[in-house]
mmCIF file of C-alpha atoms in Angstrom:
data_model
loop_
_atom_site.group_PDB
_atom_site.id
_atom_site.type_symbol
_atom_site.label_atom_id
_atom_site.label_comp_id
_atom_site.label_asym_id
_atom_site.label_seq_id
_atom_site.Cartn_x
_atom_site.Cartn_y
_atom_site.Cartn_z
ATOM 1 C CA CYS A 1 -41.749 -53.647 -63.974
ATOM 2 C CA TYR A 2 -43.539 -51.696 -61.297
ATOM 3 C CA LEU A 3 -45.963 -52.208 -58.456
ATOM 4 C CA PHE A 4 -48.400 -49.753 -56.892
ATOM 5 C CA ASP A 5 -50.423 -50.161 -53.686
ATOM 6 C CA GLY A 6 -52.901 -47.333 -53.262
ATOM 7 C CA HIS A 7 -54.330 -46.059 -49.982
ATOM 8 C CA HIS A 8 -57.294 -43.780 -49.284
ATOM 9 C CA GLY A 9 -58.594 -44.600 -52.753
ATOM 10 C CA SER A 10 -57.173 -45.783 -56.072
ATOM 11 C CA GLY A 11 -56.739 -42.410 -57.791
ATOM 12 C CA ALA A 12 -53.046 -41.927 -56.986
ATOM 13 C CA ALA A 13 -52.121 -45.482 -58.023
ATOM 14 C CA ILE A 14 -53.957 -45.091 -61.343
ATOM 15 C CA TYR A 15 -52.371 -41.695 -61.973
ATOM 16 C CA ALA A 16 -48.866 -42.916 -61.159
ATOM 17 C CA LYS A 17 -49.307 -45.964 -63.381
ATOM 18 C CA SER A 18 -50.232 -43.679 -66.284
ATOM 19 C CA ASN A 19 -47.588 -40.992 -65.776
ATOM 20 C CA LEU A 20 -44.565 -42.150 -63.796
ATOM 21 C CA LEU A 21 -42.883 -44.097 -66.596
ATOM 22 C CA ASN A 22 -43.238 -41.168 -69.022
ATOM 23 C CA ASN A 23 -41.651 -38.877 -66.444
ATOM 24 C CA VAL A 24 -38.731 -41.293 -66.047
ATOM 25 C CA LEU A 25 -38.234 -41.411 -69.805
ATOM 26 C CA ARG A 26 -38.251 -37.614 -70.104
ATOM 27 C CA ALA A 27 -35.610 -37.356 -67.386
ATOM 28 C CA VAL A 28 -33.391 -40.030 -68.981
ATOM 29 C CA LEU A 29 -33.794 -39.047 -72.654
ATOM 30 C CA PRO A 30 -31.168 -36.248 -72.833
ATOM 31 C CA ARG A 31 -28.463 -38.656 -71.597
ATOM 32 C CA ARG A 32 -29.180 -41.856 -73.518
ATOM 33 C CA ASP A 33 -25.519 -42.741 -74.013
ATOM 34 C CA ASP A 34 -24.864 -43.069 -70.270
ATOM 35 C CA TRP A 35 -28.438 -43.599 -69.147
ATOM 36 C CA LEU A 36 -27.616 -46.129 -66.417
ATOM 37 C CA ALA A 37 -25.328 -43.614 -64.718
ATOM 38 C CA VAL A 38 -28.025 -40.922 -64.629
ATOM 39 C CA LEU A 39 -30.909 -43.313 -63.953
ATOM 40 C CA PRO A 40 -30.897 -43.006 -60.133
ATOM 41 C CA ARG A 41 -31.169 -39.210 -60.284
ATOM 42 C CA SER A 42 -33.730 -39.466 -63.076
ATOM 43 C CA LEU A 43 -35.911 -41.732 -60.969
ATOM 44 C CA VAL A 44 -35.847 -39.284 -58.071
ATOM 45 C CA ALA A 45 -36.805 -36.419 -60.397
ATOM 46 C CA ALA A 46 -39.612 -38.488 -61.948
ATOM 47 C CA PHE A 47 -41.107 -39.475 -58.578
ATOM 48 C CA VAL A 48 -41.067 -35.859 -57.395
ATOM 49 C CA LYS A 49 -42.646 -34.554 -60.619
ATOM 50 C CA THR A 50 -45.356 -37.241 -60.552
ATOM 51 C CA ASP A 51 -46.214 -36.311 -56.976
ATOM 52 C CA LYS A 52 -46.283 -32.587 -57.769
ATOM 53 C CA ASP A 53 -48.521 -33.061 -60.800
ATOM 54 C CA LEU A 54 -50.823 -35.376 -58.866
ATOM 55 C CA GLN A 55 -51.292 -32.857 -56.086
ATOM 56 C CA ALA A 56 -51.902 -30.097 -58.649
ATOM 57 C CA ALA A 57 -54.792 -32.257 -59.875
ATOM 58 C CA ALA A 58 -56.187 -32.146 -56.302
ATOM 59 C CA GLU A 59 -56.067 -35.909 -55.895
ATOM 60 C CA SER A 60 -56.178 -36.723 -52.186
ATOM 61 C CA SER A 61 -55.234 -40.415 -52.211
ATOM 62 C CA GLY A 62 -51.711 -41.829 -52.155
ATOM 63 C CA THR A 63 -49.761 -44.825 -53.337
ATOM 64 C CA THR A 64 -46.650 -46.822 -52.642
ATOM 65 C CA VAL A 65 -44.381 -47.404 -55.634
ATOM 66 C CA THR A 66 -41.733 -50.016 -56.348
ATOM 67 C CA PHE A 67 -40.180 -49.352 -59.761
ATOM 68 C CA VAL A 68 -37.669 -51.858 -61.165
ATOM 69 C CA ILE A 69 -35.542 -51.452 -64.302
ATOM 70 C CA ILE A 70 -33.363 -54.309 -65.539
ATOM 71 C CA ASP A 71 -30.670 -53.745 -68.152
ATOM 72 C CA GLU A 72 -28.835 -57.009 -68.775
ATOM 73 C CA TRP A 73 -27.040 -57.576 -65.426
ATOM 74 C CA VAL A 74 -27.768 -54.176 -63.841
ATOM 75 C CA VAL A 75 -30.869 -53.862 -61.648
ATOM 76 C CA THR A 76 -32.083 -50.434 -60.496
ATOM 77 C CA VAL A 77 -34.922 -50.100 -57.980
ATOM 78 C CA ALA A 78 -36.683 -46.954 -56.729
ATOM 79 C CA SER A 79 -39.277 -47.269 -53.974
ATOM 80 C CA VAL A 80 -41.520 -45.343 -51.610
ATOM 81 C CA GLY A 81 -43.818 -46.957 -49.065
ATOM 82 C CA ASP A 82 -43.926 -50.491 -47.717
ATOM 83 C CA SER A 83 -43.960 -52.693 -50.789
ATOM 84 C CA ARG A 84 -40.559 -54.356 -50.991
ATOM 85 C CA CYS A 85 -38.168 -55.815 -53.526
ATOM 86 C CA ILE A 86 -35.531 -58.479 -52.893
ATOM 87 C CA LEU A 87 -33.042 -60.203 -55.160
ATOM 88 C CA GLU A 88 -31.432 -63.589 -54.685
ATOM 89 C CA SER A 89 -28.377 -64.063 -56.857
ATOM 90 C CA ALA A 90 -27.461 -67.430 -58.300
ATOM 91 C CA ASP A 91 -24.738 -67.815 -55.660
ATOM 92 C CA GLY A 92 -27.320 -67.443 -52.866
ATOM 93 C CA SER A 93 -26.581 -63.825 -51.888
ATOM 94 C CA LEU A 94 -29.638 -61.842 -50.790
ATOM 95 C CA TYR A 95 -30.005 -58.161 -51.693
ATOM 96 C CA HIS A 96 -32.588 -55.825 -50.152
ATOM 97 C CA LEU A 97 -33.299 -53.465 -53.038
ATOM 98 C CA SER A 98 -36.018 -51.360 -51.402
ATOM 99 C CA ALA A 99 -36.548 -49.607 -48.073
ATOM 100 C CA ASP A 100 -39.514 -50.058 -45.736
ATOM 101 C CA HIS A 101 -40.944 -46.602 -45.042
ATOM 102 C CA ARG A 102 -43.290 -47.679 -42.276
ATOM 103 C CA PHE A 103 -42.697 -45.696 -39.092
ATOM 104 C CA ASP A 104 -42.806 -48.933 -37.088
ATOM 105 C CA SER A 105 -39.735 -50.295 -38.853
ATOM 106 C CA ASN A 106 -37.723 -47.186 -39.795
ATOM 107 C CA ARG A 107 -36.440 -45.135 -36.896
ATOM 108 C CA ASP A 108 -34.536 -42.784 -39.192
ATOM 109 C CA GLU A 109 -37.801 -41.765 -40.847
ATOM 110 C CA VAL A 110 -39.463 -41.195 -37.465
ATOM 111 C CA GLU A 111 -36.638 -38.796 -36.577
ATOM 112 C CA ARG A 112 -36.843 -37.056 -39.965
ATOM 113 C CA VAL A 113 -40.595 -36.479 -39.702
ATOM 114 C CA THR A 114 -40.543 -35.297 -36.081
ATOM 115 C CA ALA A 115 -37.733 -32.888 -36.990
ATOM 116 C CA TRP A 116 -40.214 -31.299 -39.394
ATOM 117 C CA GLY A 117 -42.504 -30.643 -36.432
ATOM 118 C CA SER A 118 -45.024 -33.443 -37.015
ATOM 119 C CA LYS A 119 -45.995 -35.945 -34.351
ATOM 120 C CA VAL A 120 -45.515 -39.707 -34.718
ATOM 121 C CA GLY A 121 -47.619 -41.949 -32.490
ATOM 122 C CA GLN A 122 -50.364 -44.504 -32.334
ATOM 123 C CA LEU A 123 -54.059 -43.760 -32.728
ATOM 124 C CA ASN A 124 -55.314 -42.275 -29.504
ATOM 125 C CA VAL A 125 -58.802 -43.545 -28.771
ATOM 126 C CA VAL A 126 -60.655 -41.134 -26.496
ATOM 127 C CA GLY A 127 -60.832 -42.614 -23.023
ATOM 128 C CA GLY A 128 -58.726 -45.628 -24.008
ATOM 129 C CA PRO A 129 -55.166 -46.719 -24.769
ATOM 130 C CA GLU A 130 -53.201 -45.916 -27.905
ATOM 131 C CA VAL A 131 -53.664 -48.638 -30.521
ATOM 132 C CA GLY A 132 -52.370 -49.724 -33.916
ATOM 133 C CA PRO A 133 -49.204 -48.899 -35.836
ATOM 134 C CA LEU A 134 -47.208 -45.696 -35.528
ATOM 135 C CA ARG A 135 -48.723 -42.917 -37.646
ATOM 136 C CA CYS A 136 -47.859 -39.367 -38.628
ATOM 137 C CA TRP A 137 -50.164 -36.632 -37.335
ATOM 138 C CA PRO A 138 -51.934 -34.789 -38.794
ATOM 139 C CA GLY A 139 -53.253 -37.213 -41.400
ATOM 140 C CA GLY A 140 -52.707 -40.528 -39.664
ATOM 141 C CA LEU A 141 -50.548 -42.098 -42.400
ATOM 142 C CA CYS A 142 -48.348 -44.987 -41.258
ATOM 143 C CA LEU A 143 -45.861 -44.404 -44.127
ATOM 144 C CA SER A 144 -43.211 -41.687 -44.220
ATOM 145 C CA ARG A 145 -42.830 -41.641 -48.021
ATOM 146 C CA SER A 146 -45.509 -41.850 -50.662
ATOM 147 C CA ILE A 147 -46.688 -40.399 -53.943
ATOM 148 C CA GLY A 148 -49.808 -38.363 -53.244
ATOM 149 C CA GLU A 149 -51.394 -37.807 -49.797
ATOM 150 C CA MET A 150 -51.712 -34.054 -50.221
ATOM 151 C CA TYR A 151 -53.396 -33.554 -46.841
ATOM 152 C CA VAL A 152 -50.711 -35.039 -44.584
ATOM 153 C CA GLY A 153 -48.215 -32.207 -44.761
ATOM 154 C CA GLU A 154 -44.790 -31.643 -46.287
ATOM 155 C CA CYS A 155 -43.045 -34.184 -44.058
ATOM 156 C CA ILE A 156 -44.443 -37.069 -46.163
ATOM 157 C CA ILE A 157 -42.194 -36.946 -49.205
ATOM 158 C CA PRO A 158 -42.090 -38.671 -52.621
ATOM 159 C CA VAL A 159 -38.279 -38.938 -52.753
ATOM 160 C CA PRO A 160 -37.580 -42.645 -53.336
ATOM 161 C CA HIS A 161 -34.982 -44.942 -51.916
ATOM 162 C CA VAL A 162 -32.857 -45.909 -54.954
ATOM 163 C CA LYS A 163 -30.476 -48.833 -55.192
ATOM 164 C CA GLN A 164 -28.528 -50.119 -58.185
ATOM 165 C CA VAL A 165 -26.691 -53.459 -58.234
ATOM 166 C CA LYS A 166 -24.826 -55.426 -60.860
ATOM 167 C CA LEU A 167 -25.196 -59.193 -60.933
ATOM 168 C CA SER A 168 -22.727 -61.748 -62.170
ATOM 169 C CA HIS A 169 -23.615 -63.473 -65.428
ATOM 170 C CA ALA A 170 -25.028 -66.361 -63.399
ATOM 171 C CA GLY A 171 -28.181 -64.282 -62.901
ATOM 172 C CA GLY A 172 -30.704 -64.334 -60.086
ATOM 173 C CA ARG A 173 -34.357 -63.964 -59.057
ATOM 174 C CA ILE A 174 -36.223 -60.773 -58.143
ATOM 175 C CA ILE A 175 -39.334 -60.805 -55.944
ATOM 176 C CA ILE A 176 -41.454 -57.643 -55.767
ATOM 177 C CA ALA A 177 -44.476 -57.732 -53.480
ATOM 178 C CA SER A 178 -46.890 -55.493 -51.610
ATOM 179 C CA ASP A 179 -47.219 -55.420 -47.836
ATOM 180 C CA GLY A 180 -50.030 -57.961 -48.027
ATOM 181 C CA VAL A 181 -47.294 -60.510 -48.713
ATOM 182 C CA TRP A 182 -44.613 -59.225 -46.339
ATOM 183 C CA ASP A 183 -46.997 -58.911 -43.382
ATOM 184 C CA ASP A 184 -47.099 -62.711 -43.271
ATOM 185 C CA LEU A 185 -43.870 -63.861 -44.929
ATOM 186 C CA THR A 186 -40.218 -63.164 -44.258
ATOM 187 C CA PHE A 187 -37.903 -62.772 -47.235
ATOM 188 C CA GLU A 188 -36.505 -66.240 -46.571
ATOM 189 C CA MET A 189 -39.987 -67.787 -46.476
ATOM 190 C CA ALA A 190 -40.905 -66.213 -49.829
ATOM 191 C CA LEU A 191 -37.715 -67.476 -51.430
ATOM 192 C CA GLU A 192 -38.025 -70.943 -49.924
ATOM 193 C CA CYS A 193 -41.612 -71.606 -51.025
ATOM 194 C CA SER A 194 -40.897 -70.433 -54.586
ATOM 195 C CA ARG A 195 -37.421 -71.816 -55.172
ATOM 196 C CA GLY A 196 -37.150 -74.200 -58.125
ATOM 197 C CA TYR A 197 -40.366 -73.038 -59.794
ATOM 198 C CA PRO A 198 -40.731 -70.888 -62.921
ATOM 199 C CA SER A 199 -41.519 -67.223 -62.261
ATOM 200 C CA ASP A 200 -45.281 -67.337 -62.885
ATOM 201 C CA ILE A 201 -45.834 -70.352 -60.643
ATOM 202 C CA ALA A 202 -43.448 -68.920 -58.058
ATOM 203 C CA ALA A 203 -45.526 -65.707 -57.782
ATOM 204 C CA ASN A 204 -48.693 -67.730 -57.239
ATOM 205 C CA ARG A 205 -47.036 -69.873 -54.586
ATOM 206 C CA ILE A 206 -45.807 -66.822 -52.671
ATOM 207 C CA VAL A 207 -49.280 -65.233 -52.628
ATOM 208 C CA ASN A 208 -50.917 -68.496 -51.568
ATOM 209 C CA GLU A 209 -48.374 -68.941 -48.800
ATOM 210 C CA ALA A 210 -48.968 -65.365 -47.602
ATOM 211 C CA ILE A 211 -52.754 -65.662 -47.350
ATOM 212 C CA LEU A 212 -52.721 -69.157 -45.820
ATOM 213 C CA PRO A 213 -52.423 -68.138 -42.119
ATOM 214 C CA ARG A 214 -55.146 -65.458 -41.945
ATOM 215 C CA GLY A 215 -56.861 -65.358 -45.320
ATOM 216 C CA LEU A 216 -56.937 -62.382 -47.671
ATOM 217 C CA ARG A 217 -56.721 -59.260 -45.507
ATOM 218 C CA ASP A 218 -54.998 -56.698 -47.748
ATOM 219 C CA ASP A 219 -54.089 -55.953 -51.350
ATOM 220 C CA THR A 220 -51.704 -58.786 -52.179
ATOM 221 C CA THR A 221 -49.516 -58.504 -55.252
ATOM 222 C CA CYS A 222 -46.418 -60.471 -56.200
ATOM 223 C CA ILE A 223 -44.182 -60.245 -59.258
ATOM 224 C CA VAL A 224 -41.322 -62.679 -59.794
ATOM 225 C CA VAL A 225 -38.674 -61.966 -62.432
ATOM 226 C CA ASP A 226 -35.830 -64.333 -63.301
ATOM 227 C CA ILE A 227 -32.599 -62.957 -64.776
ATOM 228 C CA LEU A 228 -31.167 -65.924 -66.641
ATOM 229 C CA PRO A 229 -27.636 -66.574 -67.916
ATOM 230 C CA PRO A 230 -27.266 -66.714 -71.718
ATOM 231 C CA GLU A 231 -27.094 -70.498 -71.878
ATOM 232 C CA LYS A 232 -30.574 -70.777 -70.335
ATOM 233 C CA LEU A 233 -32.236 -68.311 -72.697
ATOM 234 C CA ALA A 234 -34.006 -69.359 -75.867
ATOM 235 C CA PRO A 235 -31.971 -68.219 -78.906
ATOM 236 C CA SER A 236 -33.187 -65.091 -80.681
ATOM 237 C CA PRO A 237 -31.923 -63.321 -83.803
ATOM 238 C CA PRO A 238 -29.444 -60.480 -83.145
ATOM 239 C CA THR A 239 -30.640 -56.917 -83.490
ATOM 240 C CA LYS A 240 -28.874 -53.776 -84.625
ATOM 241 C CA TRP A 241 -29.192 -52.206 -81.206
ATOM 242 C CA GLN A 242 -28.563 -55.300 -79.106
ATOM 243 C CA GLY A 243 -26.430 -53.404 -76.608
ATOM 244 C CA LYS A 244 -29.268 -50.957 -75.873
ATOM 245 C CA THR A 245 -32.227 -53.325 -76.020
ATOM 246 C CA VAL A 246 -33.737 -52.336 -72.699
ATOM 247 C CA LEU A 247 -33.558 -48.584 -73.267
ATOM 248 C CA ASN A 248 -35.035 -48.840 -76.754
ATOM 249 C CA ASN A 249 -37.845 -51.041 -75.480
ATOM 250 C CA MET A 250 -38.649 -48.487 -72.823
ATOM 251 C CA PHE A 251 -39.617 -46.024 -75.536
ATOM 252 C CA ARG A 252 -42.293 -48.227 -77.074
ATOM 253 C CA VAL A 253 -45.696 -46.631 -76.823
ATOM 254 C CA ASP A 254 -47.392 -49.691 -75.356
ATOM 255 C CA LEU A 255 -44.730 -50.489 -72.740
ATOM 256 C CA LYS A 256 -46.630 -49.252 -69.723
ATOM 257 C CA ASN A 257 -49.532 -51.614 -70.430
ATOM 258 C CA ASN A 258 -47.260 -54.576 -71.161
ATOM 259 C CA MET A 259 -45.213 -54.066 -68.014
ATOM 260 C CA PHE A 260 -48.286 -53.697 -65.808
ATOM 261 C CA HIS A 261 -50.024 -56.829 -67.082
ATOM 262 C CA GLN A 262 -47.250 -59.405 -66.894
ATOM 263 C CA LYS A 263 -48.326 -63.007 -66.768
ATOM 264 C CA ASN A 264 -46.124 -63.579 -63.727
ATOM 265 C CA GLN A 265 -48.047 -61.087 -61.597
ATOM 266 C CA MET A 266 -50.884 -62.142 -59.322
ATOM 267 C CA HIS A 267 -53.000 -59.329 -57.959
ATOM 268 C CA LEU A 268 -55.688 -60.090 -55.421
ATOM 269 C CA LEU A 269 -57.880 -57.281 -54.144
ATOM 270 C CA ASN A 270 -60.117 -57.076 -51.079
#
């Protein structure tokens, strides 16, 4: 599953939705036998290629990306921007599977960008104080990593943060959400308000909880995915390629539409 949150227009988000998965598949395809081992590097290559092709098309907008691949008990997440992904295992352990690339919350990225010669600071209103979040100048983007944004300079990069974890067979719950959720909820609040509910209802509860204090102020998307132990799954007939179910499914032509329109996703737009 994947989540995009576009900025300065929707073009980059639409382009990435249509092309990023294909680029991942092309990078993984030559090594299908050990695809999980090469997946992190393949994701980095796919993000970079998608960004390069997007800029060649002269698209000026940008997008955050949180890209999640689940193969049985292994979860791999690649992310740029400020949408975030967390995982709560069945034993109560909390995993942060994405990085927040806002300058306000990532000092390492501030140092990286300023080392490139760019300036990081608040908006300077003529004759008044500096206001708002930290931004990169030129361009004024408050994120240090993104797909797209061709006019903000080479310091804003598409190289994703990648994390891969293996769960126990007890399973767990994944929450993927845009900044419209995390601006008003902590990870613990999102887990608490959704705990005990099926994934589709849980996603709705998280969004409703997020917009309760101040109303709908930003793109607000939430996807909840439950990884269930075998005894909680409905029985299904065995298949010839049972051990490679996820990889084979990834090569279906209609996957990108199915993954984008999951019933457990709630997407509210301004």
